PDB file of C-alpha atoms in Angstrom:
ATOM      1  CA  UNK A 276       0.000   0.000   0.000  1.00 44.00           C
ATOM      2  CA  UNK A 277       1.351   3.383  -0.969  1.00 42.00           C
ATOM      3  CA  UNK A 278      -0.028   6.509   0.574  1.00 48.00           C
ATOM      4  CA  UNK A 279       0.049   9.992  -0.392  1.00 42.00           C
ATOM      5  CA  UNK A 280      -0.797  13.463   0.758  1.00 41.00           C
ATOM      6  CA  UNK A 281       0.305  16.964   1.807  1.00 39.00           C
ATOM      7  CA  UNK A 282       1.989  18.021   4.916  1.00 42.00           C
ATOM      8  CA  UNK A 283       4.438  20.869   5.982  1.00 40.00           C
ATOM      9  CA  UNK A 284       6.205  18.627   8.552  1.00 39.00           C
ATOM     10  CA  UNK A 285       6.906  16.094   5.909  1.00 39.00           C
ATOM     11  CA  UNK A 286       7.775  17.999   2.883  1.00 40.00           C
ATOM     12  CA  UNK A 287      11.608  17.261   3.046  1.00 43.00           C
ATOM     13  CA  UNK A 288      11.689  14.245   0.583  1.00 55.00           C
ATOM     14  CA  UNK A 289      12.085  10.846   2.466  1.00 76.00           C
ATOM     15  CA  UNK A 290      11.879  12.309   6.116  1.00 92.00           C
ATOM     16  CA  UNK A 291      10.974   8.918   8.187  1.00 96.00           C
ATOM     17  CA  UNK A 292       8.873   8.051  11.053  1.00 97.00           C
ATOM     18  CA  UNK A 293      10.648   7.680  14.257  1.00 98.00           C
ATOM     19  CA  UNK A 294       9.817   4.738  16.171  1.00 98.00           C
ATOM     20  CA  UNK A 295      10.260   4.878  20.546  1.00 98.00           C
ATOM     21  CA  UNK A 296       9.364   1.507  21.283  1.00 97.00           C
ATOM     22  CA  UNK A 297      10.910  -1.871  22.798  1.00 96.00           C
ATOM     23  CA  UNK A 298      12.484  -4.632  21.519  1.00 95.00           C
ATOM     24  CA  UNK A 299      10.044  -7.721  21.429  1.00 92.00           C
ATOM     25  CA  UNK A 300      12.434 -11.062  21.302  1.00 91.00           C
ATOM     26  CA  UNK A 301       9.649 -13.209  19.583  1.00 84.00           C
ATOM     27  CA  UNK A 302       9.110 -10.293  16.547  1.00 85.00           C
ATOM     28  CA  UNK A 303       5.485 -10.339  17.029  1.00 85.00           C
ATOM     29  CA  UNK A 304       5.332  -7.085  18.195  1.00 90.00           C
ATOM     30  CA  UNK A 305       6.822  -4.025  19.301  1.00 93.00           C
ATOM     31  CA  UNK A 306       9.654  -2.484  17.757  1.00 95.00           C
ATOM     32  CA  UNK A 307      10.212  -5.513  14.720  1.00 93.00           C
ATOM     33  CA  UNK A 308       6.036  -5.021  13.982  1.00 95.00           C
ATOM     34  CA  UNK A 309       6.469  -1.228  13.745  1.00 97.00           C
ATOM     35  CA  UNK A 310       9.360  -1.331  11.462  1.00 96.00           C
ATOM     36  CA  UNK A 311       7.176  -3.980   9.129  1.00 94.00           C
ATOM     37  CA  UNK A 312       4.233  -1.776   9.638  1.00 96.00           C
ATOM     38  CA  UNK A 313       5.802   1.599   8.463  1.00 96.00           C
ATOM     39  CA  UNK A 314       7.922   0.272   5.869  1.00 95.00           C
ATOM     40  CA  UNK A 315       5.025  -1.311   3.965  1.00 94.00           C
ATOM     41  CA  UNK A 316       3.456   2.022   3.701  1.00 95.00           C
ATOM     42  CA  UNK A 317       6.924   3.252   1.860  1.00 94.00           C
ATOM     43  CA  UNK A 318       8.096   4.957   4.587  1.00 95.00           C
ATOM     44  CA  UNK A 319      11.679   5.184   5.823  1.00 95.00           C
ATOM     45  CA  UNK A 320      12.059   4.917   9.379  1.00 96.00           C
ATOM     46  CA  UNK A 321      14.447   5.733  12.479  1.00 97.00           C
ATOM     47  CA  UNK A 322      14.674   3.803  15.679  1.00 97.00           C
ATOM     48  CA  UNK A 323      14.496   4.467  19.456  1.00 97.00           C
ATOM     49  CA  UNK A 324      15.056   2.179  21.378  1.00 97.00           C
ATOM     50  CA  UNK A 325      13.599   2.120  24.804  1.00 97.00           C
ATOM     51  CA  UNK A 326      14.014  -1.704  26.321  1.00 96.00           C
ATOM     52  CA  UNK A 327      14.882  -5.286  25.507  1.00 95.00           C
ATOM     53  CA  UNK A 328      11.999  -7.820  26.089  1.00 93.00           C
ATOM     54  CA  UNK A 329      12.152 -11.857  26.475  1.00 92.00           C
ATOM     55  CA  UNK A 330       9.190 -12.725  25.546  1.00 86.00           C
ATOM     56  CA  UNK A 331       7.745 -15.783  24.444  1.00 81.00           C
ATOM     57  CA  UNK A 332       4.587 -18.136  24.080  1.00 78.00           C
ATOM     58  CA  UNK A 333       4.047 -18.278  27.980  1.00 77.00           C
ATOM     59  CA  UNK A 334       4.385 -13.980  27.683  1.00 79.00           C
ATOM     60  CA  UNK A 335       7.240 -11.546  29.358  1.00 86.00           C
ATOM     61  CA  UNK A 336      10.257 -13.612  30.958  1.00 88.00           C
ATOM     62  CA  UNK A 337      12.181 -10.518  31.340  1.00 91.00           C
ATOM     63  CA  UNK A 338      12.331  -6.580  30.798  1.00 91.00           C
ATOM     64  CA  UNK A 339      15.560  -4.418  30.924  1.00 95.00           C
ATOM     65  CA  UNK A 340      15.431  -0.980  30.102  1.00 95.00           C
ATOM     66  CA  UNK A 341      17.478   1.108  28.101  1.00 97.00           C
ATOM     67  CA  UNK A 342      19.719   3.679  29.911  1.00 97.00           C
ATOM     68  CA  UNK A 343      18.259   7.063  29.721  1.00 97.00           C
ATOM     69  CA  UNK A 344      20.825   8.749  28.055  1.00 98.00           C
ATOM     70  CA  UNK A 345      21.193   6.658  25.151  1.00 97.00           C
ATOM     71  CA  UNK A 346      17.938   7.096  24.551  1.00 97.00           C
ATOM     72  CA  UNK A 347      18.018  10.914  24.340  1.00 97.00           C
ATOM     73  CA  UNK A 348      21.379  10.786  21.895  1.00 97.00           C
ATOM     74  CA  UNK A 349      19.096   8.600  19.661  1.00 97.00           C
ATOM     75  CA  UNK A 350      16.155  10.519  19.906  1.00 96.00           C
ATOM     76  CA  UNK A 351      18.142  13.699  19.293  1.00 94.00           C
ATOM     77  CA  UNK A 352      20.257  12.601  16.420  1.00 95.00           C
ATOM     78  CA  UNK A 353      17.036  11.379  14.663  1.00 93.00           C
ATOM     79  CA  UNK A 354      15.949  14.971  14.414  1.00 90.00           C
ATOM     80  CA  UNK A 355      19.083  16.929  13.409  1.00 90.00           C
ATOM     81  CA  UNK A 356      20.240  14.433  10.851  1.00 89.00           C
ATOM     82  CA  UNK A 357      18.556  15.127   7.687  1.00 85.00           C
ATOM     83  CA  UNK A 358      16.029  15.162   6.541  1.00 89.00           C
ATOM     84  CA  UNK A 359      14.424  15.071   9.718  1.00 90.00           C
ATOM     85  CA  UNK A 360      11.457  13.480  11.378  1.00 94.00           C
ATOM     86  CA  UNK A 361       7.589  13.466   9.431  1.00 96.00           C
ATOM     87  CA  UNK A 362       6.270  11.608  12.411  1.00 96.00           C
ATOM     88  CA  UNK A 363       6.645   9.845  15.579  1.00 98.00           C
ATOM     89  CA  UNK A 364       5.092   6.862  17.109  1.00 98.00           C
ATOM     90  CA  UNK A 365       5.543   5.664  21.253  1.00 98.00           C
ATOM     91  CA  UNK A 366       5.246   2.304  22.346  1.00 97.00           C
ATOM     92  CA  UNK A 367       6.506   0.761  25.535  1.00 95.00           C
ATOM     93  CA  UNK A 368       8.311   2.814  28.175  1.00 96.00           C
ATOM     94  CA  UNK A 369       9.191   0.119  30.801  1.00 92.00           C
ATOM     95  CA  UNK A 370       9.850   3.077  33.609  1.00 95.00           C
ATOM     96  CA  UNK A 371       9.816   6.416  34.630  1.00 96.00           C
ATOM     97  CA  UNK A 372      13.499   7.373  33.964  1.00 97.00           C
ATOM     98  CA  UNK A 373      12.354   6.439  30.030  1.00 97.00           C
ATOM     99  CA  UNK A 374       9.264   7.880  29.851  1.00 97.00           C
ATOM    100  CA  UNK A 375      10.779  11.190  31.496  1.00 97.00           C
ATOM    101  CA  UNK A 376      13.834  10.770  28.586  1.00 97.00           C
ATOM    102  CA  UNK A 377      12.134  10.387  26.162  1.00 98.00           C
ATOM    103  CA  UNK A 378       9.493  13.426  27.108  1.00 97.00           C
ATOM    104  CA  UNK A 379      11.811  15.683  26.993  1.00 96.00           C
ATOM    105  CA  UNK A 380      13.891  14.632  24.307  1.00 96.00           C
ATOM    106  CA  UNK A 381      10.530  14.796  21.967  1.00 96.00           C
ATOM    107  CA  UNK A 382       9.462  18.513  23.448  1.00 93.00           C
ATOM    108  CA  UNK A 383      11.278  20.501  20.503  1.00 90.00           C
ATOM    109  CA  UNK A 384       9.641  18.087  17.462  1.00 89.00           C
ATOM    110  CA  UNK A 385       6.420  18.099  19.395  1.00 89.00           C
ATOM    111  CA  UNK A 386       6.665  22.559  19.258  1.00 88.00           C
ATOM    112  CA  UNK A 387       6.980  22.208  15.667  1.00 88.00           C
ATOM    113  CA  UNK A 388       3.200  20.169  15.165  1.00 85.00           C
ATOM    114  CA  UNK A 389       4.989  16.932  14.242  1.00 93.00           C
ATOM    115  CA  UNK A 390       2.012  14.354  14.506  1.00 96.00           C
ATOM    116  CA  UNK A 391       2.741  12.093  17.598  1.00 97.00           C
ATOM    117  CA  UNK A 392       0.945   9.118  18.277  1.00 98.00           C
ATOM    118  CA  UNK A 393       0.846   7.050  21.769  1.00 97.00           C
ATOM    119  CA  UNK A 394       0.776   3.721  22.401  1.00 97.00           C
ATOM    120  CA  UNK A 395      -0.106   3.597  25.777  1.00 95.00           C
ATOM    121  CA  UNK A 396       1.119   0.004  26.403  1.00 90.00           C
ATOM    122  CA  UNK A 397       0.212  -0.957  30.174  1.00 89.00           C
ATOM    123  CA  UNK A 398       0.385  -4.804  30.079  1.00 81.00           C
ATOM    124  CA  UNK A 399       1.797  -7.302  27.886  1.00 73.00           C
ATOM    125  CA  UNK A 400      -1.168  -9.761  26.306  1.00 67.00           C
ATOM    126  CA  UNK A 401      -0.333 -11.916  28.474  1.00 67.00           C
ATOM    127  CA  UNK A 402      -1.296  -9.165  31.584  1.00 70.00           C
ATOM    128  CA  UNK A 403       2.270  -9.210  32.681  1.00 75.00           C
ATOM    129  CA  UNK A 404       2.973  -5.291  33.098  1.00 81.00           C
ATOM    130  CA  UNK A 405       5.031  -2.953  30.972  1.00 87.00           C
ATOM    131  CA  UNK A 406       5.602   0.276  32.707  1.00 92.00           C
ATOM    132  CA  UNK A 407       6.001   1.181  36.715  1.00 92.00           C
ATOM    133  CA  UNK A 408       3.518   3.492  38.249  1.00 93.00           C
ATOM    134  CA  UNK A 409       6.001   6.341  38.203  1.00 95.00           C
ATOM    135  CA  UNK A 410       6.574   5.663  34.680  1.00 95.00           C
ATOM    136  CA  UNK A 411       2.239   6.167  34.088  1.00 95.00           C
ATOM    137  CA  UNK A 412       2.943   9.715  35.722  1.00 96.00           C
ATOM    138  CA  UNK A 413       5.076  10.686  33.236  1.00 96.00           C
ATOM    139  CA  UNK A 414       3.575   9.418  30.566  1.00 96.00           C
ATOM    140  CA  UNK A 415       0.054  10.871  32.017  1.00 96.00           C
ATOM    141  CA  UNK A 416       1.748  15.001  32.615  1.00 94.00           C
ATOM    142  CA  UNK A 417       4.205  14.411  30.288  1.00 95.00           C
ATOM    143  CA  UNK A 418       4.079  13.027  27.107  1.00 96.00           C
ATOM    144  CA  UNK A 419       0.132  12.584  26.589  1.00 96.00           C
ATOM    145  CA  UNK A 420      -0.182  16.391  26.580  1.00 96.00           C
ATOM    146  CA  UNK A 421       1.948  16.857  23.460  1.00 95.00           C
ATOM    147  CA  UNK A 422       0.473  14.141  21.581  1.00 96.00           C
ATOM    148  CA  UNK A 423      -1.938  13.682  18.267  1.00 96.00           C
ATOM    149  CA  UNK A 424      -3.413  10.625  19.379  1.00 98.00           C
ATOM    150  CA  UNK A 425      -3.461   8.246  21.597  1.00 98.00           C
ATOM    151  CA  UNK A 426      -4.814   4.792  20.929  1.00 98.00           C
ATOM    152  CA  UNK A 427      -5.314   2.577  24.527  1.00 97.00           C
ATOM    153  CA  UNK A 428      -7.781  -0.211  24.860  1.00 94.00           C
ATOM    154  CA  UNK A 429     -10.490  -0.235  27.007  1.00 93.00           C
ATOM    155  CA  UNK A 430      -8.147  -1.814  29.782  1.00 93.00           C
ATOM    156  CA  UNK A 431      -5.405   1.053  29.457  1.00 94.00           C
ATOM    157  CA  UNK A 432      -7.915   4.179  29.065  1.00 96.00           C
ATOM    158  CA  UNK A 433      -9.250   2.689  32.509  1.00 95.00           C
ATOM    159  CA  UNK A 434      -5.562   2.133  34.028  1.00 93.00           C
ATOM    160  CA  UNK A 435      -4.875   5.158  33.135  1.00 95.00           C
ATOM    161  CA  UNK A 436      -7.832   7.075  34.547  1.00 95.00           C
ATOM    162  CA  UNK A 437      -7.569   5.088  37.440  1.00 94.00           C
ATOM    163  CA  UNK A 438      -4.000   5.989  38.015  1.00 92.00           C
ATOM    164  CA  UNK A 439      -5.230   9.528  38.809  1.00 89.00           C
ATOM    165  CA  UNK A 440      -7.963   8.269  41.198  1.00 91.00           C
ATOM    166  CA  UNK A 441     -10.709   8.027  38.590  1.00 92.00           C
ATOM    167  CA  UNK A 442     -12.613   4.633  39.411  1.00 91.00           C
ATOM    168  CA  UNK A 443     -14.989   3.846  36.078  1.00 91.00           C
ATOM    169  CA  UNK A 444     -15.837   1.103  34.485  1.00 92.00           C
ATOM    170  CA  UNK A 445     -16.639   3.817  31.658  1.00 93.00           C
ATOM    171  CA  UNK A 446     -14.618   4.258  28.690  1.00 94.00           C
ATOM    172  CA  UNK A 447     -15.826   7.717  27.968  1.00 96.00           C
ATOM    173  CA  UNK A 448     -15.219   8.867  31.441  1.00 96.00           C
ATOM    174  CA  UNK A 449     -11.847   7.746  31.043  1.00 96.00           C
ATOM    175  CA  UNK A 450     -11.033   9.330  27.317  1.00 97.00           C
ATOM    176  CA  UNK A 451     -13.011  12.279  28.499  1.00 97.00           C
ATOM    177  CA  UNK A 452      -9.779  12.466  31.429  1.00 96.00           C
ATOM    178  CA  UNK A 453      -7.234  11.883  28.470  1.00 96.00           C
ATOM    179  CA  UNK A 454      -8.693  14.406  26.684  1.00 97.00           C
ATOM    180  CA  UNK A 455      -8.514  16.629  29.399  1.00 96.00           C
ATOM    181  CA  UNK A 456      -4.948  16.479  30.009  1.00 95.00           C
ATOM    182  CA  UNK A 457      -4.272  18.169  26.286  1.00 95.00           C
ATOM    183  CA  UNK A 458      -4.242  15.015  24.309  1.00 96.00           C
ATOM    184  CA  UNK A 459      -5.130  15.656  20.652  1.00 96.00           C
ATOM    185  CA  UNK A 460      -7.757  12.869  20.281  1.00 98.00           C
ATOM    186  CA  UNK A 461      -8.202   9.460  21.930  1.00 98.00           C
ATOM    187  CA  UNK A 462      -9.079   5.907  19.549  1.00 98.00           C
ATOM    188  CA  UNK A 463     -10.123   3.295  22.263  1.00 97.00           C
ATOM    189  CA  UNK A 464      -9.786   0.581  20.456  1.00 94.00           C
ATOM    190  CA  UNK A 465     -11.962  -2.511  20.968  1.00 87.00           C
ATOM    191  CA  UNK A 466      -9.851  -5.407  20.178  1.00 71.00           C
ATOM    192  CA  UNK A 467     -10.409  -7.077  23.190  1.00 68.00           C
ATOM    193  CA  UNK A 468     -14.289  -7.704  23.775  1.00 65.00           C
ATOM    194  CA  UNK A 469     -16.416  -9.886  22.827  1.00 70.00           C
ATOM    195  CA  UNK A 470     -19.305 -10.494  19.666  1.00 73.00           C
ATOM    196  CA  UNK A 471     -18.943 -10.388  16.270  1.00 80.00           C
ATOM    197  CA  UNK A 472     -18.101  -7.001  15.492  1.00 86.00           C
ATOM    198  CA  UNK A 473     -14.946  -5.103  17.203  1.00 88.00           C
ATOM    199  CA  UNK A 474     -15.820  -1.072  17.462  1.00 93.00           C
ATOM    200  CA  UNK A 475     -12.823   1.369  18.010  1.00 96.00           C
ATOM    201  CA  UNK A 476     -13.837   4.871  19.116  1.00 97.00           C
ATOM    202  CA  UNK A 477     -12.455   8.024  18.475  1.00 98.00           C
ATOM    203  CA  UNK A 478     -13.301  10.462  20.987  1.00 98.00           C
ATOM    204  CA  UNK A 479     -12.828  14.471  20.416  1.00 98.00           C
ATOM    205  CA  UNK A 480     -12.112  17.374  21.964  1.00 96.00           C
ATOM    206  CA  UNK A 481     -15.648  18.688  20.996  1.00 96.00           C
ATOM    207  CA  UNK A 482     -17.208  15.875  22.612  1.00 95.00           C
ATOM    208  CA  UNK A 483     -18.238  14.016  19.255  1.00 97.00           C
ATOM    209  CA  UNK A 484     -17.363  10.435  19.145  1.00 97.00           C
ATOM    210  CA  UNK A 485     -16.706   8.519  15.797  1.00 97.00           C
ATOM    211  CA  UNK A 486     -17.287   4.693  15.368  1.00 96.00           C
ATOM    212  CA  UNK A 487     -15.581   2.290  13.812  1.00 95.00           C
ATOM    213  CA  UNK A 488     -16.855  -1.329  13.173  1.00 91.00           C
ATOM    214  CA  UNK A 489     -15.091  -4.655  11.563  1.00 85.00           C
ATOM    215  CA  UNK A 490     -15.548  -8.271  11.849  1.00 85.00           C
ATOM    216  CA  UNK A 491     -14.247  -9.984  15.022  1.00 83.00           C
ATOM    217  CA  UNK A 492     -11.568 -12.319  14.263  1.00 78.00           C
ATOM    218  CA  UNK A 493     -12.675 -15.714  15.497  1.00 80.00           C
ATOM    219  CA  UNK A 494     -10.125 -17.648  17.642  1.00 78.00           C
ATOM    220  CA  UNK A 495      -6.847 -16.001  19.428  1.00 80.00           C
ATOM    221  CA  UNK A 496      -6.322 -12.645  19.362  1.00 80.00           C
ATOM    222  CA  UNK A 497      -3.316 -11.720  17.377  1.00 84.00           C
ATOM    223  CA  UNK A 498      -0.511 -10.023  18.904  1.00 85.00           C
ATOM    224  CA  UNK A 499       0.306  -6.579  18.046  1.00 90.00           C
ATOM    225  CA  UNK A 500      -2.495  -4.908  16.897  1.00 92.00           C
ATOM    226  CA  UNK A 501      -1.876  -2.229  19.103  1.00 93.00           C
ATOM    227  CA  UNK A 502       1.023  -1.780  18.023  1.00 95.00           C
ATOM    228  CA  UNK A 503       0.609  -2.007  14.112  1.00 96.00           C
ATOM    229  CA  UNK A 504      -2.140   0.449  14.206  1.00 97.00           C
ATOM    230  CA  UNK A 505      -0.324   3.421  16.045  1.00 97.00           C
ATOM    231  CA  UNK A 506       2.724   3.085  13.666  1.00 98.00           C
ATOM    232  CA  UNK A 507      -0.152   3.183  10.681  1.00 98.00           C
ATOM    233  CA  UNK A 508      -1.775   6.085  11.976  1.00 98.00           C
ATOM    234  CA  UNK A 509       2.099   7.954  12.235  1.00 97.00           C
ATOM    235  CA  UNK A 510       2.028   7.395   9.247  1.00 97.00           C
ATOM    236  CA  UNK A 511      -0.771   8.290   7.565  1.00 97.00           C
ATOM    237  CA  UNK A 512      -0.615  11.271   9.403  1.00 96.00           C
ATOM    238  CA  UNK A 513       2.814  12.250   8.147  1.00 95.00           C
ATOM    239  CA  UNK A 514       1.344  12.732   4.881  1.00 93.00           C
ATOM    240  CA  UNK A 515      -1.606  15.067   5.549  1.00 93.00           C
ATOM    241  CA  UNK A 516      -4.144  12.655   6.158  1.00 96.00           C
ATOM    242  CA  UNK A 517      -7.295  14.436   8.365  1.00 97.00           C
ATOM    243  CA  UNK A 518      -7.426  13.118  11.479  1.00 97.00           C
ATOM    244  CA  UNK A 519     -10.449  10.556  10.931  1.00 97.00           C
ATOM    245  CA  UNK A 520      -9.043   9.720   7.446  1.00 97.00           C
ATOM    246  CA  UNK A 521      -5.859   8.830   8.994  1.00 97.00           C
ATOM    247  CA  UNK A 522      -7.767   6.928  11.800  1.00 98.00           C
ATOM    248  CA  UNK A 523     -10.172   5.256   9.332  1.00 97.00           C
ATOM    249  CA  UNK A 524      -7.122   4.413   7.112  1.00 97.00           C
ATOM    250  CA  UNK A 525      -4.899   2.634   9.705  1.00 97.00           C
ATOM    251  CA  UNK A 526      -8.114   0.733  11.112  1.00 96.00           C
ATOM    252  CA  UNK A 527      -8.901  -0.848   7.477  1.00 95.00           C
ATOM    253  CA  UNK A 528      -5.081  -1.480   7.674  1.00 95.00           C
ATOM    254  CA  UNK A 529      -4.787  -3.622  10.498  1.00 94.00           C
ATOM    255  CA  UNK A 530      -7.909  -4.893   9.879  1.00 92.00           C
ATOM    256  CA  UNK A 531      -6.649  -6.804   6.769  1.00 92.00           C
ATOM    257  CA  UNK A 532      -3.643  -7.785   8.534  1.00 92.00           C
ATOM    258  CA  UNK A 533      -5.811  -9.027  11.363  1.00 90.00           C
ATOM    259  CA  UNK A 534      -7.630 -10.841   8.370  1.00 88.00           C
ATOM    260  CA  UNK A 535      -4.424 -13.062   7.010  1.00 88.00           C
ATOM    261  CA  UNK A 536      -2.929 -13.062  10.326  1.00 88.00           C
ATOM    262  CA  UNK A 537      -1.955 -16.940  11.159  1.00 85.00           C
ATOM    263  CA  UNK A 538      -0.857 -19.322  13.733  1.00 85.00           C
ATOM    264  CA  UNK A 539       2.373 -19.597  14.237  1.00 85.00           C
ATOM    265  CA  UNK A 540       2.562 -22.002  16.927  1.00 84.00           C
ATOM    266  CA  UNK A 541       0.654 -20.976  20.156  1.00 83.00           C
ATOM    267  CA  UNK A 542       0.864 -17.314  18.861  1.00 81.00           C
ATOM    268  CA  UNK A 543      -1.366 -15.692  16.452  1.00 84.00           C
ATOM    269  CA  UNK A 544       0.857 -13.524  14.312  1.00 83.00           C
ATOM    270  CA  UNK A 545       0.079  -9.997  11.813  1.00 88.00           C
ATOM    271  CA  UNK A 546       3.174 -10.860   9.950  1.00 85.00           C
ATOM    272  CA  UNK A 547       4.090 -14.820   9.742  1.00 77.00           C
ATOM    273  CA  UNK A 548       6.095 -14.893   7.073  1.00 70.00           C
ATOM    274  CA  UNK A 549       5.676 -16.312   3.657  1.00 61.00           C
ATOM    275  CA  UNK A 550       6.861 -19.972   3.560  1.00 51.00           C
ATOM    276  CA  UNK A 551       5.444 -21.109   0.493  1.00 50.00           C
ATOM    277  CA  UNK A 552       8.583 -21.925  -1.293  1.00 45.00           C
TER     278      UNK A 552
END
């Protein structure tokens, strides 16, 4: 898929995405899914990284972060080397020394309107966690405030809320709280229930609310889906693309991926791999 479009913060020819985000041992998702992700969409792309995970069929065996520092001299070299940055998507943090390096590393890009997507990831799919509660601080004053988008599920727009002492079993209440910190817009995405239809909702500033439905697929849930969809939505938004366009777009996206996606032993994966040689 090739995408096109207009867009001041992009109009340096071949200026990539740059990808904060953790290393995921098994590929299926994380860091080795984004670059798949933004690379089919013809975009070059630049990497941050922000941890090393084990992780395998039985879920996280082990998490060690990045040291701060090195994160913010890869962070910062992405956006003086030319041609600079078109867009930036955040995945895992792991702690608060990361989160906090990689806020402030991002403040100048995020000055300039550079679209910024979060990936709010709380818990692996397995429930094992991914960031400290100091590390959700940061991420909550910090680096939600100067974002586009952010894309949680149902579970992390409630973690999230309830982090601050908001108890609700109410998505809106707790995208109406995102939203309230300064957060552009916020996509709960609906992955994770149940019937035969999976609704993501964009929530506004303005209050409005925008729906959007495709089939359930039947069986285990694939892994990274989060993930894939906030490095579609950098993307898309890179290039110009509206903010429901590039919503709409990236949904359709992963929604084909979720389509082919296959068993690859006890995982369900976006990207198996063609073997058919």
């Amino acid at each position: 898929m090739t995408i096109s479009g207009t867009n001041d913060h992009a109009g340096r020819k071949g200026a990539p995405i740059l990808i904060v985000s953790a290393m995921d041992s098994s590929g299926a998702a994380g860091m080795a899914l984004d670059v798949r992700v933004i690379e089919s969409l013809h975009f070059a792309v630049r990497c941050a990284l922000t941890a090393v995970t084990i992780q395998g069929d039985d879920g996280v065996v082990d998490v060690r972060p990045l040291p701060p520092a090195l994160i913010r001299l890869t962070i910062r070299t992405a956006f003086t080397d030319a041609p600079g940055i078109a867009g930036v998507k955040i995945g895992m943090l792991a702690d608060a020394a990361t989160a906090f390096a990689v806020a402030e590393s991002l403040e100048p890009i995020a000055r300039s309107k550079v679209p910024i997507v979060v990936d709010p990831v709380v818990r692996s799919t397995s429930g094992s966690p991914l960031i400290d509660d100091d590390g959700l601080d940061v991420l909550l004053h910090k680096l939600l405030p100067m974002c586009s988008l952010a894309t949680p599920n149902r579970e992390e727009a409630l973690a999230l809320a309830e982090r601050r002492g908001i108890i609700t079993d109410n998505e809106e209440d707790a995208a109406a709280f995102l939203l309230a910190l300064g957060v552009g817009a916020v996509l709960v995405t609906g992955g994770e229930g149940t019937g035969e239809a999976c609704t993501d909702t964009l929530y506004l500033p303005s209050g409005d609310t925008v729906a959007f439905q495709h089939p359930r697929v039947k069986g285990p849930v694939p892994r990274g889906t989060g993930c894939a969809l906030s490095s579609a939505f950098a993307a898309h938004a890179a290039v110009g693309f509206p903010l429901e366009k590039a919503v709409h777009t990236s949904i359709d996206m992963v929604a084909g991926l979720i389509e082919s996606s296959t068993m690859v032993g006890r995982q369900r994966l976006l990207f198996p791999g063609d073997r058919s040689d």
